[in-house]
mmCIF file of C-alpha atoms in Angstrom:
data_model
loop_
_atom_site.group_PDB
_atom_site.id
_atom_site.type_symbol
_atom_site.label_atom_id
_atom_site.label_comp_id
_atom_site.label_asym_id
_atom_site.label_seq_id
_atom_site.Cartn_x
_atom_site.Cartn_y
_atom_site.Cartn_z
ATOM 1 C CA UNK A 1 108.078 92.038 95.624
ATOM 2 C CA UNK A 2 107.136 88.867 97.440
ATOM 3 C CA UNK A 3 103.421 87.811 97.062
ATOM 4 C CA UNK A 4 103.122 84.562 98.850
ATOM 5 C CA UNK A 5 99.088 82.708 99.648
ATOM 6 C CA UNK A 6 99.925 80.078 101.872
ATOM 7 C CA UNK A 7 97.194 77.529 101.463
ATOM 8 C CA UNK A 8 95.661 77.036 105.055
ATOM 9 C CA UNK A 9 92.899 74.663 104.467
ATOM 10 C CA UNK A 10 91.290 72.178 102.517
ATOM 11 C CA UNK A 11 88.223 73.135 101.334
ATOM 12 C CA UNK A 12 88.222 73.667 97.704
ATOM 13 C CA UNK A 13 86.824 76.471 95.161
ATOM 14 C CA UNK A 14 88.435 79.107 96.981
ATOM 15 C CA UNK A 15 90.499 80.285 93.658
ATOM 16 C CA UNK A 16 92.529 83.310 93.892
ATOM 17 C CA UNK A 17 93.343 84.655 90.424
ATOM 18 C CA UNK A 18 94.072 87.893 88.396
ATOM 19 C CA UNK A 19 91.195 90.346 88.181
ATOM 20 C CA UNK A 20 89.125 90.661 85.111
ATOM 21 C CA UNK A 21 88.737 94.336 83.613
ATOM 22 C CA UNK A 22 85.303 93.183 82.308
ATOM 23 C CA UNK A 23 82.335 94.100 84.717
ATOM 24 C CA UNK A 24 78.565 93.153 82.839
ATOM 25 C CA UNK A 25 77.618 96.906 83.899
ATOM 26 C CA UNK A 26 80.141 98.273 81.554
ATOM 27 C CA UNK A 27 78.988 95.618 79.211
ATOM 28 C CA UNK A 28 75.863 96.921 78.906
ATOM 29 C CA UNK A 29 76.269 100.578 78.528
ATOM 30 C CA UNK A 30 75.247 102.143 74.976
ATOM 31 C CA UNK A 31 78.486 100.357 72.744
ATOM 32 C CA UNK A 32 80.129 99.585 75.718
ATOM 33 C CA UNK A 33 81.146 102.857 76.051
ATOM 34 C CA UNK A 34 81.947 102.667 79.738
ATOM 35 C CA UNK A 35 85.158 101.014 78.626
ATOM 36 C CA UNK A 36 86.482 104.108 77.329
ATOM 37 C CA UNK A 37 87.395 105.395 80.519
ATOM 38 C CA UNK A 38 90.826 103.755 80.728
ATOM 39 C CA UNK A 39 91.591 104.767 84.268
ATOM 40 C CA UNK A 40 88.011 102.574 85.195
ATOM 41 C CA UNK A 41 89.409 99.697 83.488
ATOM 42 C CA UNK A 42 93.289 99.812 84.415
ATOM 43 C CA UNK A 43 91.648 99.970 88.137
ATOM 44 C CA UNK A 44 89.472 96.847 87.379
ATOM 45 C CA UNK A 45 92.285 94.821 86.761
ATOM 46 C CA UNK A 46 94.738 95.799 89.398
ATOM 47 C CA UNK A 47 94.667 93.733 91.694
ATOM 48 C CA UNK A 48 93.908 90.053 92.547
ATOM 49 C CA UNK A 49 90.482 88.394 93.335
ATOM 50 C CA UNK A 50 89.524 85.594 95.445
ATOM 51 C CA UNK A 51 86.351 83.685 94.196
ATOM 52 C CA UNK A 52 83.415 82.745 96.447
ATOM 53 C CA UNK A 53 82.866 78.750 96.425
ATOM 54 C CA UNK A 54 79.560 78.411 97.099
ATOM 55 C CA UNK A 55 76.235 79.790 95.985
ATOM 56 C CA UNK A 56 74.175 81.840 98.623
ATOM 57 C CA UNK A 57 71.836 84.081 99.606
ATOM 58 C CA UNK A 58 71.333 86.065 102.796
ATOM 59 C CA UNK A 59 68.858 87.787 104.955
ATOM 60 C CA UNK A 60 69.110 89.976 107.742
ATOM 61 C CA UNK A 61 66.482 90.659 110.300
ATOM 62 C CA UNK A 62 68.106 94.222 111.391
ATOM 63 C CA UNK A 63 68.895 92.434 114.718
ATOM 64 C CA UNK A 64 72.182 94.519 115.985
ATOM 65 C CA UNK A 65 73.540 92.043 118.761
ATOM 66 C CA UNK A 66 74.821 88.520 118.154
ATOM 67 C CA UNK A 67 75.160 86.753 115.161
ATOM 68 C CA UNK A 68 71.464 85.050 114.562
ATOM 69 C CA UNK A 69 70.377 87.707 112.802
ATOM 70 C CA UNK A 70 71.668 86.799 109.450
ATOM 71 C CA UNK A 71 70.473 84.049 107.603
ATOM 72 C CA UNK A 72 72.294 81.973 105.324
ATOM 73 C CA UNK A 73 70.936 80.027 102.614
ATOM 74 C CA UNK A 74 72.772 77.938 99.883
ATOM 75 C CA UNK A 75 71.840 76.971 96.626
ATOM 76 C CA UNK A 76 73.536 73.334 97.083
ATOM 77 C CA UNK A 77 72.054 72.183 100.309
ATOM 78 C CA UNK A 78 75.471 69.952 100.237
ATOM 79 C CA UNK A 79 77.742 73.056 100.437
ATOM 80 C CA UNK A 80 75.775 74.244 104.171
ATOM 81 C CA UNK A 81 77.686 71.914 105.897
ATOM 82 C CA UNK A 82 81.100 72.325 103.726
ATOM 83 C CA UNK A 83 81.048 75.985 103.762
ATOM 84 C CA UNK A 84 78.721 77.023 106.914
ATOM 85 C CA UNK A 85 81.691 77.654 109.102
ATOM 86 C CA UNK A 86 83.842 79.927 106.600
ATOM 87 C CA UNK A 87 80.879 81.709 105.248
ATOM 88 C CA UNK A 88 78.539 82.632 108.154
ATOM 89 C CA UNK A 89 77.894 85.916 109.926
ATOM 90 C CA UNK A 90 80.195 86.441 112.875
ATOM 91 C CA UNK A 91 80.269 90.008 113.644
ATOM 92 C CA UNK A 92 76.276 90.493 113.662
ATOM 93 C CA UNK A 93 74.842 93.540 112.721
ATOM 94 C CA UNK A 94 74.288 92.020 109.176
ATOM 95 C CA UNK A 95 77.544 91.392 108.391
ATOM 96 C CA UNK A 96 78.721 88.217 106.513
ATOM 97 C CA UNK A 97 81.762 87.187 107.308
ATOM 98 C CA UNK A 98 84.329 85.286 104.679
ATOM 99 C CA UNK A 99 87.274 82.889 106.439
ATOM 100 C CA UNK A 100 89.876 83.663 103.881
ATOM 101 C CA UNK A 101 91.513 80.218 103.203
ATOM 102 C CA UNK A 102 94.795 81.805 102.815
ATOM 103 C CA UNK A 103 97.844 83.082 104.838
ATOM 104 C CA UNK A 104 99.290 85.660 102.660
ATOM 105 C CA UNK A 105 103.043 87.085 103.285
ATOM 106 C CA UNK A 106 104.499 90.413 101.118
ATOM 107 C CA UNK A 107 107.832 92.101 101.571
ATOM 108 C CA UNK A 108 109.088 93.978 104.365
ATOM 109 C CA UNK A 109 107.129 97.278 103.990
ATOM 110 C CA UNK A 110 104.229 96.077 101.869
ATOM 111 C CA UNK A 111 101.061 95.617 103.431
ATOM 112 C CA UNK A 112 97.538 94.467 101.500
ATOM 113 C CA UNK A 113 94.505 96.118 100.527
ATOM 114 C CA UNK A 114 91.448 93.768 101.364
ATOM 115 C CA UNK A 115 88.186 95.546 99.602
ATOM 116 C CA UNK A 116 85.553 94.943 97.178
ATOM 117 C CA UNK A 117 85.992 94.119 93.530
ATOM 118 C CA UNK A 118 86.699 97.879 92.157
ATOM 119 C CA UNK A 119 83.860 99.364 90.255
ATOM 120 C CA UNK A 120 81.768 96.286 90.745
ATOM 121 C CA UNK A 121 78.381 97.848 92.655
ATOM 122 C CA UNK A 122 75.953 95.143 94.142
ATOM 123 C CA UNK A 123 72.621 95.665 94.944
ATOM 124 C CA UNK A 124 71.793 96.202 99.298
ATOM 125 C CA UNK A 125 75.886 94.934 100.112
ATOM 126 C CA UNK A 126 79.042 96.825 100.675
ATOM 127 C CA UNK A 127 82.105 95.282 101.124
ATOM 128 C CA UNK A 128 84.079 96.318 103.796
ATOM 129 C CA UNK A 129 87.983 97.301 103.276
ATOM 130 C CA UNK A 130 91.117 96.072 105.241
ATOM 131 C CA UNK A 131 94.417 97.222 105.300
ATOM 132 C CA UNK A 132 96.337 94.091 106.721
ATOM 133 C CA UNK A 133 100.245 94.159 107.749
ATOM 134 C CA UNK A 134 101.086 90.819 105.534
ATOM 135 C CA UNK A 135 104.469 91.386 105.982
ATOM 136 C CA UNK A 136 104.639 90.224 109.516
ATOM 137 C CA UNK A 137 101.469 88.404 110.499
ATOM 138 C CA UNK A 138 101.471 84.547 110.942
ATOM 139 C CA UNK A 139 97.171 84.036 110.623
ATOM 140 C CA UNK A 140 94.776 84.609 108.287
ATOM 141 C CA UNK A 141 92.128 87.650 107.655
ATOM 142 C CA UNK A 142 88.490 87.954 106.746
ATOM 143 C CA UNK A 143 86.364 90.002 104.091
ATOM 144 C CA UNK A 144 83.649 91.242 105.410
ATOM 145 C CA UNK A 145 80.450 92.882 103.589
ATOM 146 C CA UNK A 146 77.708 94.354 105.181
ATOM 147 C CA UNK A 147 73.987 94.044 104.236
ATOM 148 C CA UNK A 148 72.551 97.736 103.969
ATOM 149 C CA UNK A 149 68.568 97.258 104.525
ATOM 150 C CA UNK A 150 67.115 94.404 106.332
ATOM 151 C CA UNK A 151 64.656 91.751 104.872
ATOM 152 C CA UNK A 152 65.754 92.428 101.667
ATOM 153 C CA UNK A 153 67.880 89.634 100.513
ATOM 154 C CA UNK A 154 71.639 89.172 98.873
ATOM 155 C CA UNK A 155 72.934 86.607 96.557
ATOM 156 C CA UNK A 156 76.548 85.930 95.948
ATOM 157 C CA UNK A 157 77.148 83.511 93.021
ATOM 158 C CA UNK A 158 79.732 80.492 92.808
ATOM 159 C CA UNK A 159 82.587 81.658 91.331
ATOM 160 C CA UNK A 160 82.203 85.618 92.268
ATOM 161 C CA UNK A 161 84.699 87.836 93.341
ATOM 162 C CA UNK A 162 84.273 88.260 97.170
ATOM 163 C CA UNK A 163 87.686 89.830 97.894
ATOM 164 C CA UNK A 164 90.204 92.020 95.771
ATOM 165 C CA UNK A 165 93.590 91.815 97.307
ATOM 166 C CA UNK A 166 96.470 95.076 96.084
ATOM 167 C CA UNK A 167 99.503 96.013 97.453
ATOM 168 C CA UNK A 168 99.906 98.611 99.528
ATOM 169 C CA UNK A 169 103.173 100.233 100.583
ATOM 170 C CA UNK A 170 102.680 102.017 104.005
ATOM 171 C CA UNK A 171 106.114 103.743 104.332
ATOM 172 C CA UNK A 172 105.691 105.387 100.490
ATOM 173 C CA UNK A 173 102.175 106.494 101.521
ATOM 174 C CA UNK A 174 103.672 108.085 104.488
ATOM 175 C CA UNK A 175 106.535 109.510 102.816
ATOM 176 C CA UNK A 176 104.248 112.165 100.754
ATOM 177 C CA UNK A 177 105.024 115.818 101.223
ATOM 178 C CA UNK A 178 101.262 116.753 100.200
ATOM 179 C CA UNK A 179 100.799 120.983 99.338
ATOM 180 C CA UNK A 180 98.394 122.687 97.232
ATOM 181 C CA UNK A 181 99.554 125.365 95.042
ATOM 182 C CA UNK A 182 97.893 127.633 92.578
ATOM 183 C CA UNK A 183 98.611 126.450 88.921
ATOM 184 C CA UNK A 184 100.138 129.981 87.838
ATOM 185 C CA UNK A 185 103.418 128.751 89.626
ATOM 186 C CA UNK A 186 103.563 126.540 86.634
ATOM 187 C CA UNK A 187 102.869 128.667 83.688
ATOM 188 C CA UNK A 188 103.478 125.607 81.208
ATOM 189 C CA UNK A 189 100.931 122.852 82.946
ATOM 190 C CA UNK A 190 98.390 126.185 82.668
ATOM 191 C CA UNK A 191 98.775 126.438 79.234
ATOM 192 C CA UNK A 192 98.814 122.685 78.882
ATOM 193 C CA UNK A 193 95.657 122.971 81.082
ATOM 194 C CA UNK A 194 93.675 126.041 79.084
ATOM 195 C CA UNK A 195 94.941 124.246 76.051
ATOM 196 C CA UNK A 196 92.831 120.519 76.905
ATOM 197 C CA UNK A 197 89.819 122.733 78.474
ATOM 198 C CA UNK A 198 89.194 124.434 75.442
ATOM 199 C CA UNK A 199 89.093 121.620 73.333
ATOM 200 C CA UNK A 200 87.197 119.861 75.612
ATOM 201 C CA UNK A 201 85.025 122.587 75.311
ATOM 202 C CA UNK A 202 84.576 122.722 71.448
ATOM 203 C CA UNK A 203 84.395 118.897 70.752
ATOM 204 C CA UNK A 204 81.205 118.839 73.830
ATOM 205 C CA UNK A 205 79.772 121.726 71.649
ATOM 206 C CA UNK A 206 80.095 119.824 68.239
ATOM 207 C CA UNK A 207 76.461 119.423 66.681
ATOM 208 C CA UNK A 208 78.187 116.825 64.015
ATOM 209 C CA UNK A 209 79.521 114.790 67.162
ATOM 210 C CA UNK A 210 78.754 110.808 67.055
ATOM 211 C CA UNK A 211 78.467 108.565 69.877
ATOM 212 C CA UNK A 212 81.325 107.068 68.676
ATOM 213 C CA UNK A 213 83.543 109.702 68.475
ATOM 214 C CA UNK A 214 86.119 110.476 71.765
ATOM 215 C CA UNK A 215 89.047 112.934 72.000
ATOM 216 C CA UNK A 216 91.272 109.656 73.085
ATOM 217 C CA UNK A 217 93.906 111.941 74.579
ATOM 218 C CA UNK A 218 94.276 110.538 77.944
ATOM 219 C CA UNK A 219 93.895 106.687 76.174
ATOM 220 C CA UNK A 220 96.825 108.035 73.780
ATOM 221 C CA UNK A 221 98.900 108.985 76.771
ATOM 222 C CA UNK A 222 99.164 112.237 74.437
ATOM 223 C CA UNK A 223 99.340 115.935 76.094
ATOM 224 C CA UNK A 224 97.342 118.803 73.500
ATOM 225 C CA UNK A 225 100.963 119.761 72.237
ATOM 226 C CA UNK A 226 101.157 115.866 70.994
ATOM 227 C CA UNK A 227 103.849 115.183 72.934
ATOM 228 C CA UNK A 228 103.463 111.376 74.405
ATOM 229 C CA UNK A 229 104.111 110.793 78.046
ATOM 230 C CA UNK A 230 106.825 108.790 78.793
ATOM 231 C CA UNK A 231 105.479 106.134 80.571
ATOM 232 C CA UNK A 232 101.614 105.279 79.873
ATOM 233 C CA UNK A 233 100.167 102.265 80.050
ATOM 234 C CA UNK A 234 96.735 100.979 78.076
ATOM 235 C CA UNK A 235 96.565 97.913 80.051
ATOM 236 C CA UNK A 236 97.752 95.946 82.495
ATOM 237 C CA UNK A 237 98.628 92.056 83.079
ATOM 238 C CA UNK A 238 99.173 90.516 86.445
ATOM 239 C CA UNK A 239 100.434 87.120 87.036
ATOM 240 C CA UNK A 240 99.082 84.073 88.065
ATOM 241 C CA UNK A 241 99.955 82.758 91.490
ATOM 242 C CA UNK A 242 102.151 80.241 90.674
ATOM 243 C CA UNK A 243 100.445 76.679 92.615
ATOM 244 C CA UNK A 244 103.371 74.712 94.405
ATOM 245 C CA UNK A 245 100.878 73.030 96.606
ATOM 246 C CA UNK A 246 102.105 69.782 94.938
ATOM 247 C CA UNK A 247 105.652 69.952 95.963
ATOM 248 C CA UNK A 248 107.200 68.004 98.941
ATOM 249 C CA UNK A 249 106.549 70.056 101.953
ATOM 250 C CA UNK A 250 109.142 71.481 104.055
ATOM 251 C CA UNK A 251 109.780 69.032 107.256
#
């Protein structure tokens, strides 16, 4: 699959890199036991994140119409004038408005997921989600996050995730043949099923449970018969955008 960020612009900090599983939330649970939800963490990580350059904060009046009624402080007074037209509200009705740097082009078919940083929640902001057709397009898009309550402000730090980019395949997703079915048309998976409830069941009931004791079986990639599933995966490692910004350019 071809995952190309054509660099449109020169202001720097804008890096685009793998995302982290690592969110300080889960990092502060009891033993860090957030972590042991391995679909949470595989989720965390896939995808790609593009960092914000600049330190700010924001405040928005609750104005509806035009754009005035956000306002848009940075911590470097220096990075107003370098960053005040690609960060800045444009929409209005408190929404701040990132100019994504980047022209990004997929394979035929394969579209990207613009959204928040997965799992990440941030206090009076939501970001807003995109699905862009990057296979075709020849400009840029925006991320977009939108302040919940006025007068109460928002930070963003340098060096935070403001966008997570995924792929997104539009033909597979409209391919499904979706049906619901009772699960006694599979007496196997409803053994399989009665089997994992029950122990669920009985370790939950356990009086000599720790809090460092879990069942692992999803983590193990293990069904209750201990059969492994052929294809499970603990982690997951994306690459780095390879920078060829440094190359001759094409004529």
């Amino acid at each position: 699959m071809d995952l190309i960020a054509y660099r449109v612009g020169t202001l720097p900090g804008w890096t685009l890199r793998p995302a982290s599983k690592k969110r300080q939330w889960m990092n502060e649970t009891h033993g860090s036991f957030a972590y042991r939800c391995l679909p949470l963490t595989i989720a965390n990580s896939a995808g790609w994140v593009i960092e914000c350059p600049a330190a700010f904060s924001a405040v928005w009046d609750g104005e509806q119409i035009g754009d005035a009624g956000v306002t848009l402080t940075f911590a470097d007074t220096a990075d107003a004038s370098v960053y005040g037209t690609s960060i800045h509200s444009h929409f209005g009705s408190g929404v701040i408005t990132f100019n994504i740097p980047y022209l990004f082009r997929t394979s035929s078919g394969v579209a990207l997921h613009a959204r928040g940083v997965p799992n990440a929640p941030k206090y009076n902001v939501a970001p807003l989600e995109g699905l862009i057709e990057t296979d075709w397009l020849p400009f840029t898009f925006t991320m977009n996050w939108k302040i919940q309550r006025p007068h109460i402000p928002v930070h963003f730090a340098k060096g935070e995730p403001i966008c997570f980019i995924q792929p997104f395949s539009i033909p597979l997703l409209e391919s499904a043949e979706p049906e619901i079915r009772s699960i006694d048309t599979d007496p196997e998976l409803k053994q399989q099923f009665a089997e994992w409830r029950q122990s669920r069941r009985d370790f939950i009931a356990r009086d000599d449970r720790t809090m460092r004791e879990w069942q692992k079986t999803y983590t193990r990639g293990q069904r209750m018969d201990g059969t492994k599933a052929h294809a499970h995966r603990t982690t997951i490692r994306l690459p780095h955008f390879a920078d060829h910004t440094t190359e001759p350019e094409a004529p």
